[in-house]
Amino acid sequence: MTSMYEFVFLVPLVPLLGFFILFCSLGNLPKQAVALVGVGSVAIAAMLVLFIGVEFLAQTNPIPVTATFYTWMNVAGFTPGVSFRIDGLSLTMMFVITGVGLLIHIYSALFMLDDADYSRFFSYMNLFVAAMLLLVLADNLLLLFVGWEGVGLCSYLLVGFWHHDAANGAAARKAFVVTRVGDTAMALGLFLLFLHLGTLDIQALMQQAKVTWQVGDATVTIACLLLLGGAVGKSAQLPLQTWLPDAMAGPTPVSALIHAATMVTAGVYLIARTHELFLLSPIALNTVAVIGAATLLMAAFTALTQHDIKRILAYSTISQIGYMFLALGVGAWSSGIFHLMTHAFFKALLFLGAGAVIFSLHHEHDIFKMGGLRKHLPIAFWSFIIGSAALAALPLTSGFYSKDAILLTAFDSAWHGQELWAAGLLGAFLTSIYSFRLVFIVFFGEVKTQPEAPAGWLMAVPLVILCGLALGGGLLTPPLQWVFPASAPVAHAGMVPMLTLGLPIAGLLIAGLLYLWPRADLSWLTSRGLGKSLFQFWFSHWAMDWLYDRLLVTPYKTIAAWNRKDIIDRIYNGIANVTWFLHDFSTQSQTGQLRTYAVIMVVGLVLVGVIALGVIQP
């Protein structure tokens, strides 16, 4: 009997074929055909994932399957293959990528319909889905790195999709360069692992690491920290998070797919996939937790001050991925991936809801130029209500189940558990405030920009489905119990669960008091003194861009300006000029006259004779 596992190679291949069809057509296909190829290829991939998932989960105790299609290379015994691994982790990621990805593609079919580069957009989107699927299916780190770089390329292409605007090109370059810093660290980590363990096959590498290294060994710590460098770059965590807010320059569906639901979770997936390596390094694992806690707080404070609807959601994404890092750092592996899944639901919902608002308001992004839209855009309104409730982890939403599990596990952590729990709890409180600040300003009060008619069903249906997932997604437990080490059940009584449950609700109430009509006047707090300084500091993303400009960007540009004519080129050009001079000098002696040649020969013989006599005479 044929197993669906034999067809797993089609999961990334079908979207890749969609990319080639659209790329090779050079934009000459009609838009209906473009939508059919772009959306249809992802729909086929989603159906294949569904069939594979049904077969995998039908087993009482699912056994991971590795499907090898061919050997990529054979160099001195190094034989990485094009091998895909199907287990609970890769299956969860595939469901998120193809399921949420399909809804975003359907939404994009209408959202991008008036764009002249409709075909180019879907070709890039299909390529991204293929690269992301390759990343999560890869059974060796070399193949994973190919998908890793593929999603980085697609991010560059899609962030700078509207390249006629120089600012969009700058945002794309920033995303590409900053994430390359992390990718370089990750590549060094792979070199180090191969040097010491002799393989990059993930399962063999994990087993060999446990045999080769003791817990706390310096080498495994360095390797894990290098992998963490790649993870913080791709997942926009401190100190490489500055690229993500600027990446909102791309079309809104790009923000929903790449910068909310999939690509930015690649770093979380990398740490989770190599968790056995990180368990050998408590220092690296604690660093993951600290980075997550610090990032979630920094981004939450920044989101409180923003007025661009997409940038608020961008900082929210950075903050929520911080929760995932916190979960991994305290050993809540399943909860971290669970939050990855629920975050994909409600953040894709919020970004697509924001797209519907922007689409109806003539591409307006400033929330203070909006208002009173709940009656004009009811689907977008309810999308924001449900998505914000899940983002704030209000009870019975999908975000509540995953974030609550993370916070309670953090409290029990042996390493500064209460401090990490307090950081996560404060972040949850701030999240509730800025989430409903956005809702109350945009959808309540007076109308400041008259909206157009609501978008069509192609944009409405994905929003409705995502609303259901944002509400009920917490009941969809990922099949991770066979992937990660078993953890003791978390049970608390008293103030800990009450605070974890109550502070998000308190944040909602405070947001209502401050931003529901009639809104409180906060200018007295933000226009002078310490309040003004803090507001400006948070608004500037804690001056991180300013700091990097002063420390890195400006010195680099200054050196480049000084070296505009490249000193290395001057050396090579000098050698070339000397060669030309000697050539010209030697050609002048070739006169074609016999007496000139005779004179030169005589002079040469005399010189040789003089030299010979000088050598002979003592």
Short mmCIF file of C-alpha atoms in Angstrom, two decimals, residues 42-344:
data_model
loop_
_atom_site.label_atom_id
_atom_site.label_comp_id
_atom_site.label_asym_id
_atom_site.label_seq_id
_atom_site.Cartn_x
_atom_site.Cartn_y
_atom_site.Cartn_z
CA VAL A 42 -0.21 26.47 -2.11
CA ALA A 43 -3.67 24.84 -1.92
CA ILE A 44 -2.24 21.60 -3.36
CA ALA A 45 0.62 21.72 -0.84
CA ALA A 46 -1.90 22.24 1.98
CA MET A 47 -3.95 19.23 0.83
CA LEU A 48 -0.84 17.05 0.73
CA VAL A 49 0.08 18.16 4.25
CA LEU A 50 -3.45 17.33 5.40
CA PHE A 51 -3.23 13.79 4.00
CA ILE A 52 0.25 13.27 5.46
CA GLY A 53 -0.95 14.58 8.82
CA VAL A 54 -3.97 12.27 8.87
CA GLU A 55 -1.77 9.25 8.17
CA PHE A 56 0.80 10.29 10.79
CA LEU A 57 -1.72 11.05 13.53
CA ALA A 58 -3.74 7.89 12.84
CA GLN A 59 -0.99 5.94 14.62
CA THR A 60 -1.35 5.34 18.33
CA ASN A 61 2.30 6.17 18.89
CA PRO A 62 3.47 8.02 15.77
CA ILE A 63 6.96 7.08 14.67
CA PRO A 64 9.04 9.80 12.97
CA VAL A 65 9.75 9.05 9.32
CA THR A 66 12.75 10.14 7.26
CA ALA A 67 12.27 10.15 3.50
CA THR A 68 15.52 10.37 1.49
CA PHE A 69 15.19 11.14 -2.21
CA TYR A 70 18.80 11.29 -3.31
CA THR A 71 22.31 11.91 -2.02
CA TRP A 72 23.21 15.53 -2.54
CA MET A 73 26.99 15.07 -2.54
CA ASN A 74 29.68 12.60 -1.47
CA VAL A 75 32.88 14.34 -0.41
CA ALA A 76 35.37 12.42 1.75
CA GLY A 77 32.58 10.53 3.49
CA PHE A 78 30.37 13.61 3.92
CA THR A 79 27.11 12.54 2.30
CA PRO A 80 24.27 14.97 3.03
CA GLY A 81 21.08 13.93 1.32
CA VAL A 82 17.90 15.61 0.23
CA SER A 83 16.09 14.06 3.18
CA PHE A 84 12.84 15.16 4.78
CA ARG A 85 11.81 14.29 8.34
CA ILE A 86 8.18 13.94 9.31
CA ASP A 87 7.50 14.19 13.02
CA GLY A 88 5.22 16.20 15.29
CA LEU A 89 7.36 19.34 15.03
CA SER A 90 7.75 19.43 11.25
CA LEU A 91 4.08 18.51 10.84
CA THR A 92 2.97 21.39 13.07
CA MET A 93 5.15 23.80 11.10
CA MET A 94 3.83 22.49 7.78
CA PHE A 95 0.24 22.97 8.90
CA VAL A 96 1.00 26.56 9.89
CA ILE A 97 2.93 27.39 6.70
CA THR A 98 0.50 25.88 4.22
CA GLY A 99 -2.74 26.53 6.16
CA VAL A 100 -2.16 30.15 7.13
CA GLY A 101 -0.20 30.64 3.91
CA LEU A 102 -3.17 29.52 1.82
CA LEU A 103 -5.52 31.95 3.56
CA ILE A 104 -3.06 34.80 2.99
CA HIS A 105 -2.69 33.86 -0.67
CA ILE A 106 -6.47 33.90 -1.11
CA TYR A 107 -6.61 37.31 0.58
CA SER A 108 -3.79 38.57 -1.65
CA ALA A 109 -5.65 37.60 -4.81
CA LEU A 110 -7.94 40.59 -4.23
CA PHE A 111 -5.69 42.86 -2.17
CA MET A 112 -3.00 42.97 -4.88
CA LEU A 113 -5.36 42.82 -7.86
CA ASP A 114 -4.72 46.39 -9.00
CA ASP A 115 -0.94 46.06 -8.80
CA ALA A 116 0.90 46.07 -12.13
CA ASP A 117 3.32 43.41 -10.85
CA TYR A 118 0.65 40.94 -9.80
CA SER A 119 2.51 37.98 -11.30
CA ARG A 120 5.85 38.95 -9.75
CA PHE A 121 4.21 39.21 -6.33
CA PHE A 122 2.77 35.70 -6.44
CA SER A 123 5.99 34.25 -7.85
CA TYR A 124 7.91 35.62 -4.84
CA MET A 125 5.22 34.42 -2.43
CA ASN A 126 5.32 30.90 -3.90
CA LEU A 127 9.10 30.85 -3.71
CA PHE A 128 8.94 31.87 -0.07
CA VAL A 129 6.48 29.10 0.83
CA ALA A 130 8.70 26.55 -0.94
CA ALA A 131 11.82 27.77 0.91
CA MET A 132 10.08 27.77 4.29
CA LEU A 133 8.77 24.24 3.75
CA LEU A 134 12.26 23.10 2.79
CA LEU A 135 13.59 24.66 5.99
CA VAL A 136 11.19 22.84 8.32
CA LEU A 137 11.30 19.50 6.51
CA ALA A 138 15.09 19.26 6.17
CA ASP A 139 16.65 16.35 8.04
CA ASN A 140 20.15 17.82 7.93
CA LEU A 141 21.41 21.26 8.85
CA LEU A 142 22.97 21.87 5.43
CA LEU A 143 19.64 21.46 3.64
CA LEU A 144 17.98 23.48 6.41
CA PHE A 145 20.49 26.26 5.72
CA VAL A 146 19.47 26.29 2.04
CA GLY A 147 15.86 26.92 3.06
CA TRP A 148 17.09 29.41 5.67
CA GLU A 149 18.87 31.48 3.04
CA GLY A 150 15.93 31.05 0.66
CA VAL A 151 13.49 32.72 3.04
CA GLY A 152 16.06 35.49 3.58
CA LEU A 153 16.20 36.11 -0.16
CA CYS A 154 12.40 36.14 -0.42
CA SER A 155 12.17 38.56 2.47
CA TYR A 156 14.47 40.94 0.61
CA LEU A 157 12.45 40.60 -2.60
CA LEU A 158 9.07 41.07 -0.91
CA VAL A 159 10.00 43.87 1.50
CA GLY A 160 11.38 45.81 -1.45
CA PHE A 161 8.55 44.72 -3.77
CA TRP A 162 7.52 48.33 -4.46
CA HIS A 163 11.09 49.21 -5.34
CA HIS A 164 10.18 52.45 -7.15
CA ASP A 165 10.21 54.02 -3.67
CA ALA A 166 13.81 54.36 -2.46
CA ALA A 167 12.72 53.94 1.17
CA ASN A 168 11.37 50.47 0.38
CA GLY A 169 14.66 49.49 -1.20
CA ALA A 170 16.50 50.74 1.88
CA ALA A 171 14.21 48.68 4.15
CA ALA A 172 14.85 45.57 2.04
CA ARG A 173 18.62 46.09 2.18
CA LYS A 174 18.46 46.62 5.93
CA ALA A 175 16.53 43.38 6.41
CA PHE A 176 18.99 41.52 4.20
CA VAL A 177 22.16 42.90 5.83
CA VAL A 178 21.02 42.58 9.45
CA THR A 179 19.84 39.00 9.00
CA ARG A 180 23.11 38.17 7.20
CA VAL A 181 24.92 38.97 10.45
CA GLY A 182 22.97 36.24 12.17
CA ASP A 183 23.34 33.89 9.20
CA THR A 184 27.12 34.26 9.35
CA ALA A 185 27.09 33.25 13.02
CA MET A 186 24.90 30.28 12.17
CA ALA A 187 27.25 29.19 9.36
CA LEU A 188 30.20 29.32 11.77
CA GLY A 189 28.18 27.19 14.19
CA LEU A 190 27.60 24.59 11.47
CA PHE A 191 31.32 24.53 10.65
CA LEU A 192 32.15 24.01 14.33
CA LEU A 193 29.62 21.20 14.71
CA PHE A 194 30.88 19.40 11.60
CA LEU A 195 34.50 19.83 12.69
CA HIS A 196 33.87 18.13 16.03
CA LEU A 197 31.06 15.69 15.22
CA GLY A 198 31.70 14.87 11.55
CA THR A 199 28.05 15.13 10.46
CA LEU A 200 25.27 17.63 9.90
CA ASP A 201 22.43 15.07 9.87
CA ILE A 202 20.27 16.38 12.69
CA GLN A 203 19.41 13.11 14.41
CA ALA A 204 22.93 11.68 14.14
CA LEU A 205 24.39 15.00 15.26
CA MET A 206 22.21 15.12 18.38
CA GLN A 207 23.20 11.57 19.34
CA GLN A 208 26.88 12.18 18.65
CA ALA A 209 26.82 15.41 20.67
CA LYS A 210 25.57 13.60 23.77
CA VAL A 211 28.39 11.06 23.43
CA THR A 212 31.12 13.61 22.66
CA TRP A 213 30.33 16.43 25.09
CA GLN A 214 29.47 16.72 28.75
CA VAL A 215 26.85 19.15 30.01
CA GLY A 216 28.41 22.60 30.16
CA ASP A 217 31.30 21.82 27.78
CA ALA A 218 32.76 25.05 26.34
CA THR A 219 32.65 23.79 22.74
CA VAL A 220 28.95 22.93 22.78
CA THR A 221 28.22 26.28 24.43
CA ILE A 222 30.05 28.15 21.66
CA ALA A 223 28.23 26.10 18.99
CA CYS A 224 24.84 26.80 20.60
CA LEU A 225 25.55 30.51 20.96
CA LEU A 226 26.49 30.67 17.27
CA LEU A 227 23.23 28.92 16.33
CA LEU A 228 21.45 31.35 18.64
CA GLY A 229 23.06 34.20 16.67
CA GLY A 230 21.35 32.91 13.54
CA ALA A 231 18.07 32.51 15.41
CA VAL A 232 18.01 36.07 16.81
CA GLY A 233 18.73 37.47 13.34
CA LYS A 234 15.96 35.59 11.55
CA SER A 235 13.47 35.93 14.43
CA ALA A 236 14.19 39.64 15.06
CA GLN A 237 15.32 39.36 18.67
CA LEU A 238 17.84 41.48 20.55
CA PRO A 239 20.25 42.69 19.34
CA LEU A 240 19.26 42.06 15.68
CA GLN A 241 15.60 43.07 15.84
CA THR A 242 15.82 46.49 14.16
CA TRP A 243 15.09 45.24 10.65
CA LEU A 244 11.54 43.99 11.28
CA PRO A 245 9.66 47.30 11.85
CA ASP A 246 11.16 48.76 8.66
CA ALA A 247 10.18 45.60 6.80
CA MET A 248 6.56 46.76 7.05
CA ALA A 249 7.37 48.69 3.85
CA GLY A 250 6.27 45.59 1.93
CA PRO A 251 2.65 44.82 1.01
CA THR A 252 0.43 43.90 3.96
CA PRO A 253 0.02 40.21 2.94
CA VAL A 254 3.82 39.98 3.04
CA SER A 255 3.78 41.27 6.61
CA ALA A 256 1.14 38.69 7.48
CA LEU A 257 2.92 35.72 5.92
CA ILE A 258 6.63 36.35 6.30
CA HIS A 259 6.92 38.78 9.20
CA ALA A 260 4.17 37.43 11.46
CA ALA A 261 3.29 33.80 10.77
CA THR A 262 6.30 32.00 9.31
CA MET A 263 9.77 33.39 8.56
CA VAL A 264 10.31 35.17 11.85
CA THR A 265 9.53 31.94 13.65
CA ALA A 266 12.38 30.15 11.85
CA GLY A 267 14.77 30.97 14.70
CA VAL A 268 12.34 29.48 17.21
CA TYR A 269 12.11 26.36 15.06
CA LEU A 270 15.92 26.08 14.80
CA ILE A 271 16.38 26.11 18.58
CA ALA A 272 13.49 23.69 19.07
CA ARG A 273 14.82 21.32 16.41
CA THR A 274 18.30 21.30 18.00
CA HIS A 275 16.98 21.30 21.58
CA GLU A 276 19.10 18.29 22.57
CA LEU A 277 22.18 20.36 21.75
CA PHE A 278 20.95 23.28 23.85
CA LEU A 279 20.19 20.97 26.77
CA LEU A 280 23.94 20.29 26.92
CA SER A 281 24.61 24.01 27.47
CA PRO A 282 22.80 25.65 30.40
CA ILE A 283 24.57 28.94 29.61
CA ALA A 284 23.16 29.00 26.08
CA LEU A 285 19.71 27.98 27.28
CA ASN A 286 19.67 30.70 29.94
CA THR A 287 20.81 33.21 27.31
CA VAL A 288 17.82 32.24 25.16
CA ALA A 289 15.49 32.97 28.09
CA VAL A 290 17.12 36.33 28.90
CA ILE A 291 17.03 37.45 25.26
CA GLY A 292 13.36 36.50 25.04
CA ALA A 293 12.41 38.33 28.26
CA ALA A 294 14.37 41.47 27.37
CA THR A 295 13.03 41.56 23.81
CA LEU A 296 9.40 41.09 24.77
CA LEU A 297 9.57 44.01 27.21
CA MET A 298 11.49 46.34 24.90
CA ALA A 299 9.12 45.73 21.99
CA ALA A 300 6.01 46.05 24.19
CA PHE A 301 7.04 49.47 25.51
CA THR A 302 7.82 50.57 21.94
CA ALA A 303 4.44 49.41 20.62
CA LEU A 304 2.73 51.61 23.22
CA THR A 305 4.02 54.76 21.49
CA GLN A 306 3.62 53.97 17.77
CA HIS A 307 0.95 55.45 15.51
CA ASP A 308 1.52 53.46 12.29
CA ILE A 309 -0.93 50.55 12.39
CA LYS A 310 1.51 48.09 10.82
CA ARG A 311 4.47 49.14 12.98
CA ILE A 312 2.40 48.53 16.12
CA LEU A 313 1.78 45.00 14.90
CA ALA A 314 5.45 44.63 13.92
CA TYR A 315 6.65 45.45 17.43
CA SER A 316 3.95 43.15 18.76
CA THR A 317 5.43 40.36 16.63
CA ILE A 318 8.91 40.99 18.04
CA SER A 319 7.43 40.86 21.55
CA GLN A 320 5.48 37.64 20.98
CA ILE A 321 8.49 35.87 19.51
CA GLY A 322 10.25 36.97 22.69
CA TYR A 323 7.69 34.86 24.58
CA MET A 324 8.60 31.89 22.38
CA PHE A 325 12.30 32.38 23.16
CA LEU A 326 11.44 32.68 26.85
CA ALA A 327 9.54 29.40 26.63
CA LEU A 328 12.45 27.59 24.95
CA GLY A 329 14.91 29.04 27.46
CA VAL A 330 12.98 27.71 30.46
CA GLY A 331 12.43 24.31 28.88
CA ALA A 332 8.78 24.81 27.93
CA TRP A 333 9.49 23.40 24.47
CA SER A 334 5.95 22.33 23.58
CA SER A 335 4.44 25.54 24.96
CA GLY A 336 6.83 27.62 22.86
CA ILE A 337 5.82 25.84 19.64
CA PHE A 338 2.17 25.94 20.73
CA HIS A 339 2.47 29.73 21.05
CA LEU A 340 4.15 29.82 17.63
CA MET A 341 1.06 28.15 16.18
CA THR A 342 -1.53 30.29 17.97
CA HIS A 343 0.48 33.45 17.21
CA ALA A 344 0.35 32.57 13.52
#
